[in-house]
PDB file of C-alpha atoms in Angstrom:
ATOM      1  CA  MET A   1       0.000   0.000   0.000  1.00  0.00           C
ATOM      2  CA  TYR A   2       1.285   3.452  -0.892  1.00  0.00           C
ATOM      3  CA  SER A   3       1.559   6.460   1.393  1.00  0.00           C
ATOM      4  CA  PRO A   4       1.678  10.161   0.528  1.00  0.00           C
ATOM      5  CA  GLY A   5       5.193  11.029  -0.625  1.00  0.00           C
ATOM      6  CA  ASP A   6       5.924   7.676  -2.280  1.00  0.00           C
ATOM      7  CA  LEU A   7       7.429   7.815  -5.771  1.00  0.00           C
ATOM      8  CA  ILE A   8       5.645   5.609  -8.306  1.00  0.00           C
ATOM      9  CA  GLN A   9       5.835   4.783 -11.995  1.00  0.00           C
ATOM     10  CA  VAL A  10       2.788   4.035 -14.147  1.00  0.00           C
ATOM     11  CA  ASN A  11       3.121   0.504 -15.537  1.00  0.00           C
ATOM     12  CA  THR A  12       1.826  -1.250 -18.666  1.00  0.00           C
ATOM     13  CA  LYS A  13      -1.409  -2.334 -16.932  1.00  0.00           C
ATOM     14  CA  CYS A  14      -2.673   1.249 -17.289  1.00  0.00           C
ATOM     15  CA  SER A  15      -5.201   1.259 -20.135  1.00  0.00           C
ATOM     16  CA  LEU A  16      -4.288   4.829 -21.140  1.00  0.00           C
ATOM     17  CA  ARG A  17      -1.001   4.356 -22.984  1.00  0.00           C
ATOM     18  CA  TYR A  18      -0.119   8.045 -22.688  1.00  0.00           C
ATOM     19  CA  PHE A  19       0.613   7.611 -18.970  1.00  0.00           C
ATOM     20  CA  ILE A  20       2.731   4.427 -19.199  1.00  0.00           C
ATOM     21  CA  GLY A  21       6.244   5.047 -17.899  1.00  0.00           C
ATOM     22  CA  GLN A  22       5.455   8.391 -16.267  1.00  0.00           C
ATOM     23  CA  MET A  23       6.690   9.063 -12.755  1.00  0.00           C
ATOM     24  CA  GLY A  24       4.731  10.702  -9.964  1.00  0.00           C
ATOM     25  CA  ILE A  25       4.324  11.315  -6.256  1.00  0.00           C
ATOM     26  CA  VAL A  26       1.406   9.916  -4.254  1.00  0.00           C
ATOM     27  CA  THR A  27      -0.474  12.893  -2.822  1.00  0.00           C
ATOM     28  CA  SER A  28      -3.387  11.060  -1.195  1.00  0.00           C
ATOM     29  CA  LYS A  29      -5.016   7.684  -0.750  1.00  0.00           C
ATOM     30  CA  LEU A  30      -8.586   7.664  -2.045  1.00  0.00           C
ATOM     31  CA  GLY A  31      -9.417   4.144  -0.906  1.00  0.00           C
ATOM     32  CA  LYS A  32     -11.317   1.270  -2.451  1.00  0.00           C
ATOM     33  CA  ASP A  33     -14.235   1.526  -4.829  1.00  0.00           C
ATOM     34  CA  ASP A  34     -17.025  -0.267  -3.000  1.00  0.00           C
ATOM     35  CA  THR A  35     -19.232  -0.207  -6.102  1.00  0.00           C
ATOM     36  CA  MET A  36     -16.876  -2.653  -7.823  1.00  0.00           C
ATOM     37  CA  THR A  37     -18.662  -5.785  -6.720  1.00  0.00           C
ATOM     38  CA  ASN A  38     -19.759  -8.574  -8.985  1.00  0.00           C
ATOM     39  CA  GLU A  39     -23.128  -9.062  -7.339  1.00  0.00           C
ATOM     40  CA  ASP A  40     -26.306  -9.872  -9.257  1.00  0.00           C
ATOM     41  CA  GLY A  41     -27.321  -6.977 -11.444  1.00  0.00           C
ATOM     42  CA  TYR A  42     -23.817  -5.598 -11.820  1.00  0.00           C
ATOM     43  CA  HIS A  43     -22.270  -6.723 -15.082  1.00  0.00           C
ATOM     44  CA  HIS A  44     -18.565  -6.031 -14.682  1.00  0.00           C
ATOM     45  CA  ASN A  45     -16.365  -8.885 -15.869  1.00  0.00           C
ATOM     46  CA  PHE A  46     -13.390  -8.977 -13.484  1.00  0.00           C
ATOM     47  CA  ASP A  47     -10.073 -10.303 -14.787  1.00  0.00           C
ATOM     48  CA  SER A  48      -9.320 -11.774 -11.381  1.00  0.00           C
ATOM     49  CA  GLU A  49     -10.388 -11.753  -7.765  1.00  0.00           C
ATOM     50  CA  LEU A  50      -7.576  -9.266  -7.036  1.00  0.00           C
ATOM     51  CA  GLU A  51      -9.334  -6.519  -8.998  1.00  0.00           C
ATOM     52  CA  ARG A  52     -12.111  -6.452  -6.446  1.00  0.00           C
ATOM     53  CA  ASP A  53      -9.673  -5.041  -3.895  1.00  0.00           C
ATOM     54  CA  LEU A  54      -8.129  -2.266  -5.998  1.00  0.00           C
ATOM     55  CA  CYS A  55      -7.123   0.799  -4.032  1.00  0.00           C
ATOM     56  CA  TYR A  56      -7.008   4.199  -5.719  1.00  0.00           C
ATOM     57  CA  PHE A  57      -4.508   7.007  -5.235  1.00  0.00           C
ATOM     58  CA  ASN A  58      -4.224  10.607  -6.349  1.00  0.00           C
ATOM     59  CA  ILE A  59      -0.862  10.948  -8.110  1.00  0.00           C
ATOM     60  CA  MET A  60       0.930  14.204  -8.971  1.00  0.00           C
ATOM     61  CA  LEU A  61       2.828  13.407 -12.165  1.00  0.00           C
ATOM     62  CA  ALA A  62       6.130  15.015 -13.154  1.00  0.00           C
ATOM     63  CA  SER A  63       4.171  17.121 -15.680  1.00  0.00           C
ATOM     64  CA  GLY A  64       2.468  18.843 -12.735  1.00  0.00           C
ATOM     65  CA  HIS A  65      -0.938  17.336 -13.473  1.00  0.00           C
ATOM     66  CA  SER A  66      -2.791  15.231 -10.938  1.00  0.00           C
ATOM     67  CA  HIS A  67      -4.480  11.969 -11.945  1.00  0.00           C
ATOM     68  CA  ILE A  68      -6.079   8.995 -10.209  1.00  0.00           C
ATOM     69  CA  PHE A  69      -4.552   5.540 -10.618  1.00  0.00           C
ATOM     70  CA  SER A  70      -5.144   2.179  -8.969  1.00  0.00           C
ATOM     71  CA  ASP A  71      -2.364   0.275  -7.223  1.00  0.00           C
ATOM     72  CA  ARG A  72      -2.578  -2.250 -10.081  1.00  0.00           C
ATOM     73  CA  GLU A  73      -1.582   0.426 -12.621  1.00  0.00           C
ATOM     74  CA  THR A  74       1.482   1.620 -10.713  1.00  0.00           C
ATOM     75  CA  ASP A  75       4.780   0.299  -9.370  1.00  0.00           C
ATOM     76  CA  LEU A  76       6.585   1.614  -6.303  1.00  0.00           C
ATOM     77  CA  VAL A  77       9.947   3.205  -7.114  1.00  0.00           C
ATOM     78  CA  SER A  78      10.807   4.666  -3.699  1.00  0.00           C
ATOM     79  CA  LYS A  79       9.143   5.111  -0.318  1.00  0.00           C
ATOM     80  CA  GLY A  80       8.772   8.696   0.856  1.00  0.00           C
ATOM     81  CA  ARG A  81      10.449   9.820   4.070  1.00  0.00           C
ATOM     82  CA  LYS A  82       8.845  11.643   6.946  1.00  0.00           C
ATOM     83  CA  ASN A  83      10.539  14.802   8.206  1.00  0.00           C
ATOM     84  CA  LYS A  84      11.547  14.559  11.847  1.00  0.00           C
TER      85      LYS A  84
END
């Protein structure tokens, strides 16, 4: 799980190819999407059970723009440090 200040890189699982390879800083944890259940009446075809537990983060990219990515779409490059 990421924390604010962690450095990430967008990986190839991101469906928007423009973002693949970009670096960014986690600015906030948005949490899980509780609507992503595969209950009766909801027709989302999950690739795997793991996708049900995706956690979303607000990421400030090197371009200065902020975007939302799931933990599946990103890889940790470096953990942020807390100032003492």
